[in-house]
Amino acid sequence: MSFMEIEEVSNCESLPLLSLNHVSILCRSVWASARFYEEVLGFVLIKRPSSFKFNGAWLYNYGIGIHLIENPSLMDEYDSMDEIIRPINPKDNHISFQCTDVGLVKRRLQEMGMRYVTALVEDDGAKVDQVFFHDPDGYMIELCNCENIPIIPLASCPVFKPTSTTTFKKPSPLTGPITGPMAKCGFMENVMMESLSMDMLNFSF
C-alpha cells in the first residue's frame, strides 16, 4: 500500500507529515536524564547542533529522538518536592513506547529499584498490558504491547453508532459522510496496520 493510495482514500487534505520526529523535555539535570534514557530505555546520545547556546542533549533510537533541555528555573520547584513521592497516574500526560515483553520490562524495573504501576486494557477479547513509571524529572513513561488492539478508524466502520459515552454526536466536518472505500470496514485498518508494521518499535534492553 503506497502513500498515494492512502492519500486517495482521505476526504480531507492534511499537512505533509511523515512521522514523529522527537519529543523535547525540560529537565533539571541533563546528565541524570540522559543517563536514564540511555540505561533504562536504551536511547543513544547523538551529536547536537553546535549553534545551541544552552545546555542540553539529543538522544535517538526506535525511530524517534529525545531532546533534553536543561532549565535551571526548575531547580527551586523540584527541590521543594524532593521528599514528596509523586503518584504514578496512568491518566497523566505520558510518552508511550511499544515493547515486545512486558514481563521482562517489569523484572528489569524491579532490579533497578524503580517504582511503577501496571494497568490492563481490554477490548473485544484483546488485552493490552501497560507499565507506567517516571523519569528523573517526573515525566511519565509507558511501555506496552499496544499492537494487541488493532487500529480501526471510526470512519472506516459504517456500523459505528455513537453512545452515551461518545464525545461526538455526528461525523467530523473534516471527514464528511462515510462513502466509497471508506465505507468498507477494515480497509483503513489494513492501510494503517501496514504503515504501523513498518515503523514498529522493537523495544529491547
PDB file of C-alpha atoms in Angstrom:
ATOM      1  CA  MET A   1       0.000   0.000   0.000  1.00  0.00           C
ATOM      2  CA  SER A   2       1.601   3.268  -1.133  1.00  0.00           C
ATOM      3  CA  PHE A   3       1.282   6.763   0.328  1.00  0.00           C
ATOM      4  CA  MET A   4      -0.603   7.723  -2.852  1.00  0.00           C
ATOM      5  CA  GLU A   5      -3.232   5.066  -2.152  1.00  0.00           C
ATOM      6  CA  ILE A   6      -3.579   6.270   1.423  1.00  0.00           C
ATOM      7  CA  GLU A   7      -3.992   9.842   0.187  1.00  0.00           C
ATOM      8  CA  GLU A   8      -6.684   8.818  -2.285  1.00  0.00           C
ATOM      9  CA  VAL A   9      -8.980   7.418   0.404  1.00  0.00           C
ATOM     10  CA  SER A  10      -8.753  10.548   2.535  1.00  0.00           C
ATOM     11  CA  ASN A  11     -11.621  13.023   2.301  1.00  0.00           C
ATOM     12  CA  CYS A  12      -9.599  15.976   3.550  1.00  0.00           C
ATOM     13  CA  GLU A  13      -6.232  17.485   2.750  1.00  0.00           C
ATOM     14  CA  SER A  14      -3.814  17.020   5.636  1.00  0.00           C
ATOM     15  CA  LEU A  15      -0.418  18.501   6.331  1.00  0.00           C
ATOM     16  CA  PRO A  16       2.537  16.722   4.657  1.00  0.00           C
ATOM     17  CA  LEU A  17       3.599  14.920   7.838  1.00  0.00           C
ATOM     18  CA  LEU A  18       5.754  11.789   7.807  1.00  0.00           C
ATOM     19  CA  SER A  19       6.241  10.585  11.365  1.00  0.00           C
ATOM     20  CA  LEU A  20       7.014  11.602  14.933  1.00  0.00           C
ATOM     21  CA  ASN A  21      10.500  13.137  14.918  1.00  0.00           C
ATOM     22  CA  HIS A  22      11.294  13.845  18.562  1.00  0.00           C
ATOM     23  CA  VAL A  23       9.952  14.697  21.991  1.00  0.00           C
ATOM     24  CA  SER A  24      11.513  17.680  23.765  1.00  0.00           C
ATOM     25  CA  ILE A  25      11.748  17.565  27.556  1.00  0.00           C
ATOM     26  CA  LEU A  26      12.778  20.181  30.125  1.00  0.00           C
ATOM     27  CA  CYS A  27      14.991  18.682  32.807  1.00  0.00           C
ATOM     28  CA  ARG A  28      16.831  19.672  35.956  1.00  0.00           C
ATOM     29  CA  SER A  29      19.992  17.759  35.060  1.00  0.00           C
ATOM     30  CA  VAL A  30      20.963  16.839  31.519  1.00  0.00           C
ATOM     31  CA  TRP A  31      23.372  14.241  32.891  1.00  0.00           C
ATOM     32  CA  ALA A  32      20.780  12.492  35.076  1.00  0.00           C
ATOM     33  CA  SER A  33      18.088  12.494  32.398  1.00  0.00           C
ATOM     34  CA  ALA A  34      20.453  11.359  29.626  1.00  0.00           C
ATOM     35  CA  ARG A  35      21.645   8.515  31.864  1.00  0.00           C
ATOM     36  CA  PHE A  36      18.010   7.456  32.468  1.00  0.00           C
ATOM     37  CA  TYR A  37      17.077   7.425  28.782  1.00  0.00           C
ATOM     38  CA  GLU A  38      20.290   5.564  27.929  1.00  0.00           C
ATOM     39  CA  GLU A  39      20.313   2.940  30.675  1.00  0.00           C
ATOM     40  CA  VAL A  40      16.581   2.365  31.187  1.00  0.00           C
ATOM     41  CA  LEU A  41      15.101   2.905  27.716  1.00  0.00           C
ATOM     42  CA  GLY A  42      18.099   2.153  25.511  1.00  0.00           C
ATOM     43  CA  PHE A  43      18.465   5.511  23.744  1.00  0.00           C
ATOM     44  CA  VAL A  44      21.853   6.602  22.379  1.00  0.00           C
ATOM     45  CA  LEU A  45      23.411  10.058  22.686  1.00  0.00           C
ATOM     46  CA  ILE A  46      23.861  11.708  19.296  1.00  0.00           C
ATOM     47  CA  LYS A  47      25.517  14.892  18.053  1.00  0.00           C
ATOM     48  CA  ARG A  48      23.663  18.085  18.914  1.00  0.00           C
ATOM     49  CA  PRO A  49      23.868  21.294  16.798  1.00  0.00           C
ATOM     50  CA  SER A  50      26.823  23.425  17.897  1.00  0.00           C
ATOM     51  CA  SER A  51      24.823  26.637  17.439  1.00  0.00           C
ATOM     52  CA  PHE A  52      22.824  25.962  20.604  1.00  0.00           C
ATOM     53  CA  LYS A  53      23.927  28.212  23.473  1.00  0.00           C
ATOM     54  CA  PHE A  54      22.094  26.365  26.238  1.00  0.00           C
ATOM     55  CA  ASN A  55      22.734  23.064  27.988  1.00  0.00           C
ATOM     56  CA  GLY A  56      21.017  20.044  26.564  1.00  0.00           C
ATOM     57  CA  ALA A  57      21.432  16.673  24.879  1.00  0.00           C
ATOM     58  CA  TRP A  58      19.969  14.750  21.971  1.00  0.00           C
ATOM     59  CA  LEU A  59      19.272  11.021  22.113  1.00  0.00           C
ATOM     60  CA  TYR A  60      17.916   8.700  19.445  1.00  0.00           C
ATOM     61  CA  ASN A  61      16.581   5.167  18.992  1.00  0.00           C
ATOM     62  CA  TYR A  62      13.490   3.276  17.783  1.00  0.00           C
ATOM     63  CA  GLY A  63      12.994   5.841  15.029  1.00  0.00           C
ATOM     64  CA  ILE A  64      12.412   8.824  17.328  1.00  0.00           C
ATOM     65  CA  GLY A  65      14.506  11.359  19.208  1.00  0.00           C
ATOM     66  CA  ILE A  66      14.500  12.627  22.785  1.00  0.00           C
ATOM     67  CA  HIS A  67      15.739  16.219  23.116  1.00  0.00           C
ATOM     68  CA  LEU A  68      16.721  17.281  26.626  1.00  0.00           C
ATOM     69  CA  ILE A  69      16.813  20.960  27.574  1.00  0.00           C
ATOM     70  CA  GLU A  70      18.287  21.919  30.935  1.00  0.00           C
ATOM     71  CA  ASN A  71      16.161  24.521  32.695  1.00  0.00           C
ATOM     72  CA  PRO A  72      17.685  25.976  35.906  1.00  0.00           C
ATOM     73  CA  SER A  73      14.341  27.544  36.868  1.00  0.00           C
ATOM     74  CA  LEU A  74      13.014  24.057  37.585  1.00  0.00           C
ATOM     75  CA  MET A  75      15.508  23.572  40.402  1.00  0.00           C
ATOM     76  CA  ASP A  76      13.672  25.566  43.084  1.00  0.00           C
ATOM     77  CA  GLU A  77      10.331  23.965  42.224  1.00  0.00           C
ATOM     78  CA  TYR A  78      11.677  20.424  42.381  1.00  0.00           C
ATOM     79  CA  ASP A  79      13.997  20.939  45.356  1.00  0.00           C
ATOM     80  CA  SER A  80      10.955  21.706  47.487  1.00  0.00           C
ATOM     81  CA  MET A  81       9.371  18.443  46.292  1.00  0.00           C
ATOM     82  CA  ASP A  82      12.346  16.125  46.827  1.00  0.00           C
ATOM     83  CA  GLU A  83      10.745  14.475  49.835  1.00  0.00           C
ATOM     84  CA  ILE A  84       7.348  14.121  48.120  1.00  0.00           C
ATOM     85  CA  ILE A  85       6.715  10.864  46.280  1.00  0.00           C
ATOM     86  CA  ARG A  86       4.740  11.812  43.216  1.00  0.00           C
ATOM     87  CA  PRO A  87       1.942   9.318  42.488  1.00  0.00           C
ATOM     88  CA  ILE A  88       2.122   7.486  39.161  1.00  0.00           C
ATOM     89  CA  ASN A  89      -1.152   8.262  37.410  1.00  0.00           C
ATOM     90  CA  PRO A  90      -1.798   6.414  34.109  1.00  0.00           C
ATOM     91  CA  LYS A  91      -4.215   9.195  33.139  1.00  0.00           C
ATOM     92  CA  ASP A  92      -1.474  11.834  33.295  1.00  0.00           C
ATOM     93  CA  ASN A  93       0.480  13.085  30.263  1.00  0.00           C
ATOM     94  CA  HIS A  94       2.985  10.473  29.149  1.00  0.00           C
ATOM     95  CA  ILE A  95       5.199   9.123  26.375  1.00  0.00           C
ATOM     96  CA  SER A  96       4.367   5.567  25.318  1.00  0.00           C
ATOM     97  CA  PHE A  97       6.717   3.013  23.762  1.00  0.00           C
ATOM     98  CA  GLN A  98       5.799  -0.277  22.163  1.00  0.00           C
ATOM     99  CA  CYS A  99       7.609  -3.260  23.682  1.00  0.00           C
ATOM    100  CA  THR A 100       7.824  -6.969  22.951  1.00  0.00           C
ATOM    101  CA  ASP A 101       7.874  -8.347  26.520  1.00  0.00           C
ATOM    102  CA  VAL A 102       6.007  -6.533  29.305  1.00  0.00           C
ATOM    103  CA  GLY A 103       7.049  -9.196  31.826  1.00  0.00           C
ATOM    104  CA  LEU A 104      10.728  -8.512  31.124  1.00  0.00           C
ATOM    105  CA  VAL A 105      10.091  -4.779  31.497  1.00  0.00           C
ATOM    106  CA  LYS A 106       8.658  -5.272  34.979  1.00  0.00           C
ATOM    107  CA  ARG A 107      11.516  -7.543  36.066  1.00  0.00           C
ATOM    108  CA  ARG A 108      14.132  -5.045  34.894  1.00  0.00           C
ATOM    109  CA  LEU A 109      12.389  -2.141  36.628  1.00  0.00           C
ATOM    110  CA  GLN A 110      12.283  -4.189  39.832  1.00  0.00           C
ATOM    111  CA  GLU A 111      16.002  -4.930  39.535  1.00  0.00           C
ATOM    112  CA  MET A 112      16.656  -1.190  39.145  1.00  0.00           C
ATOM    113  CA  GLY A 113      14.547  -0.421  42.207  1.00  0.00           C
ATOM    114  CA  MET A 114      12.169   1.757  40.179  1.00  0.00           C
ATOM    115  CA  ARG A 115       8.580   2.416  41.182  1.00  0.00           C
ATOM    116  CA  TYR A 116       5.946   1.546  38.597  1.00  0.00           C
ATOM    117  CA  VAL A 117       2.254   0.773  38.262  1.00  0.00           C
ATOM    118  CA  THR A 118       0.523  -1.544  35.821  1.00  0.00           C
ATOM    119  CA  ALA A 119      -2.797  -1.418  34.008  1.00  0.00           C
ATOM    120  CA  LEU A 120      -4.776  -3.692  31.719  1.00  0.00           C
ATOM    121  CA  VAL A 121      -6.861  -2.540  28.753  1.00  0.00           C
ATOM    122  CA  GLU A 122      -9.417  -4.936  27.242  1.00  0.00           C
ATOM    123  CA  ASP A 123     -11.488  -4.583  24.082  1.00  0.00           C
ATOM    124  CA  ASP A 124     -13.453  -7.320  22.302  1.00  0.00           C
ATOM    125  CA  GLY A 125     -11.291 -10.047  23.835  1.00  0.00           C
ATOM    126  CA  ALA A 126      -7.992  -8.286  23.098  1.00  0.00           C
ATOM    127  CA  LYS A 127      -5.790  -7.320  26.043  1.00  0.00           C
ATOM    128  CA  VAL A 128      -3.030  -4.734  26.376  1.00  0.00           C
ATOM    129  CA  ASP A 129      -0.620  -4.756  29.331  1.00  0.00           C
ATOM    130  CA  GLN A 130       0.734  -1.352  30.378  1.00  0.00           C
ATOM    131  CA  VAL A 131       3.592  -0.361  32.684  1.00  0.00           C
ATOM    132  CA  PHE A 132       3.948   3.242  33.870  1.00  0.00           C
ATOM    133  CA  PHE A 133       6.907   4.892  35.627  1.00  0.00           C
ATOM    134  CA  HIS A 134       8.613   8.276  35.968  1.00  0.00           C
ATOM    135  CA  ASP A 135      11.859   9.665  34.585  1.00  0.00           C
ATOM    136  CA  PRO A 136      14.157  11.724  36.878  1.00  0.00           C
ATOM    137  CA  ASP A 137      12.013  14.846  36.393  1.00  0.00           C
ATOM    138  CA  GLY A 138       8.668  13.176  36.977  1.00  0.00           C
ATOM    139  CA  TYR A 139       7.667  12.807  33.335  1.00  0.00           C
ATOM    140  CA  MET A 140       5.712   9.603  32.895  1.00  0.00           C
ATOM    141  CA  ILE A 141       6.779   6.792  30.581  1.00  0.00           C
ATOM    142  CA  GLU A 142       4.538   3.963  29.424  1.00  0.00           C
ATOM    143  CA  LEU A 143       5.703   0.652  27.980  1.00  0.00           C
ATOM    144  CA  CYS A 144       3.017  -1.573  26.481  1.00  0.00           C
ATOM    145  CA  ASN A 145       2.092  -4.253  23.958  1.00  0.00           C
ATOM    146  CA  CYS A 146      -0.477  -1.991  22.300  1.00  0.00           C
ATOM    147  CA  GLU A 147      -0.312  -3.865  18.993  1.00  0.00           C
ATOM    148  CA  ASN A 148      -2.745  -6.353  20.577  1.00  0.00           C
ATOM    149  CA  ILE A 149      -5.590  -3.927  19.863  1.00  0.00           C
ATOM    150  CA  PRO A 150      -5.961  -3.208  16.117  1.00  0.00           C
ATOM    151  CA  ILE A 151      -6.052   0.355  14.820  1.00  0.00           C
ATOM    152  CA  ILE A 152      -9.520   0.880  13.382  1.00  0.00           C
ATOM    153  CA  PRO A 153     -10.524   4.435  12.375  1.00  0.00           C
ATOM    154  CA  LEU A 154     -14.140   5.062  13.360  1.00  0.00           C
ATOM    155  CA  ALA A 155     -14.814   6.494   9.895  1.00  0.00           C
ATOM    156  CA  SER A 156     -13.950   3.137   8.309  1.00  0.00           C
ATOM    157  CA  CYS A 157     -16.791   1.290  10.059  1.00  0.00           C
ATOM    158  CA  PRO A 158     -20.337   2.151   8.904  1.00  0.00           C
ATOM    159  CA  VAL A 159     -21.734   0.085  11.768  1.00  0.00           C
ATOM    160  CA  PHE A 160     -20.324   2.578  14.299  1.00  0.00           C
ATOM    161  CA  LYS A 161     -23.051   4.225  16.351  1.00  0.00           C
ATOM    162  CA  PRO A 162     -22.398   6.939  18.960  1.00  0.00           C
ATOM    163  CA  THR A 163     -23.286   6.008  22.521  1.00  0.00           C
ATOM    164  CA  SER A 164     -23.847   7.981  25.687  1.00  0.00           C
ATOM    165  CA  THR A 165     -20.096   7.894  26.318  1.00  0.00           C
ATOM    166  CA  THR A 166     -19.116   9.018  22.813  1.00  0.00           C
ATOM    167  CA  THR A 167     -17.688  12.538  22.780  1.00  0.00           C
ATOM    168  CA  PHE A 168     -19.245  13.478  19.437  1.00  0.00           C
ATOM    169  CA  LYS A 169     -22.730  13.136  18.012  1.00  0.00           C
ATOM    170  CA  LYS A 170     -22.157  13.447  14.262  1.00  0.00           C
ATOM    171  CA  PRO A 171     -19.394  12.792  11.674  1.00  0.00           C
ATOM    172  CA  SER A 172     -16.496  15.207  11.781  1.00  0.00           C
ATOM    173  CA  PRO A 173     -16.858  18.095   9.300  1.00  0.00           C
ATOM    174  CA  LEU A 174     -13.283  17.350   8.262  1.00  0.00           C
ATOM    175  CA  THR A 175     -14.018  13.826   7.139  1.00  0.00           C
ATOM    176  CA  GLY A 176     -17.609  14.230   5.922  1.00  0.00           C
ATOM    177  CA  PRO A 177     -20.000  11.318   5.368  1.00  0.00           C
ATOM    178  CA  ILE A 178     -18.753   7.766   5.060  1.00  0.00           C
ATOM    179  CA  THR A 179     -18.721   6.911   1.360  1.00  0.00           C
ATOM    180  CA  GLY A 180     -16.744   4.910  -1.209  1.00  0.00           C
ATOM    181  CA  PRO A 181     -13.776   2.853   0.021  1.00  0.00           C
ATOM    182  CA  MET A 182     -14.066   4.463   3.475  1.00  0.00           C
ATOM    183  CA  ALA A 183     -17.375   2.636   3.974  1.00  0.00           C
ATOM    184  CA  LYS A 184     -15.635  -0.735   3.879  1.00  0.00           C
ATOM    185  CA  CYS A 185     -14.860  -1.634   7.477  1.00  0.00           C
ATOM    186  CA  GLY A 186     -11.316  -2.934   7.709  1.00  0.00           C
ATOM    187  CA  PHE A 187      -9.901  -1.198   4.641  1.00  0.00           C
ATOM    188  CA  MET A 188      -8.300   1.687   6.523  1.00  0.00           C
ATOM    189  CA  GLU A 189      -7.345  -0.684   9.324  1.00  0.00           C
ATOM    190  CA  ASN A 190      -5.237  -2.650   6.846  1.00  0.00           C
ATOM    191  CA  VAL A 191      -3.670   0.535   5.494  1.00  0.00           C
ATOM    192  CA  MET A 192      -2.751   1.853   8.942  1.00  0.00           C
ATOM    193  CA  MET A 193      -1.582  -1.514  10.262  1.00  0.00           C
ATOM    194  CA  GLU A 194       0.731  -1.903   7.236  1.00  0.00           C
ATOM    195  CA  SER A 195       2.181   1.534   7.929  1.00  0.00           C
ATOM    196  CA  LEU A 196       2.466   0.751  11.631  1.00  0.00           C
ATOM    197  CA  SER A 197       4.281  -2.511  10.976  1.00  0.00           C
ATOM    198  CA  MET A 198       6.927  -0.622   9.017  1.00  0.00           C
ATOM    199  CA  ASP A 199       7.634   1.684  11.955  1.00  0.00           C
ATOM    200  CA  MET A 200       7.061  -0.710  14.853  1.00  0.00           C
ATOM    201  CA  LEU A 201       9.387  -0.042  17.762  1.00  0.00           C
ATOM    202  CA  ASN A 202      11.286  -3.224  18.557  1.00  0.00           C
ATOM    203  CA  PHE A 203      11.890  -2.367  22.199  1.00  0.00           C
ATOM    204  CA  SER A 204      14.603  -4.377  23.938  1.00  0.00           C
ATOM    205  CA  PHE A 205      17.009  -3.909  26.835  1.00  0.00           C
TER     206      PHE A 205
END
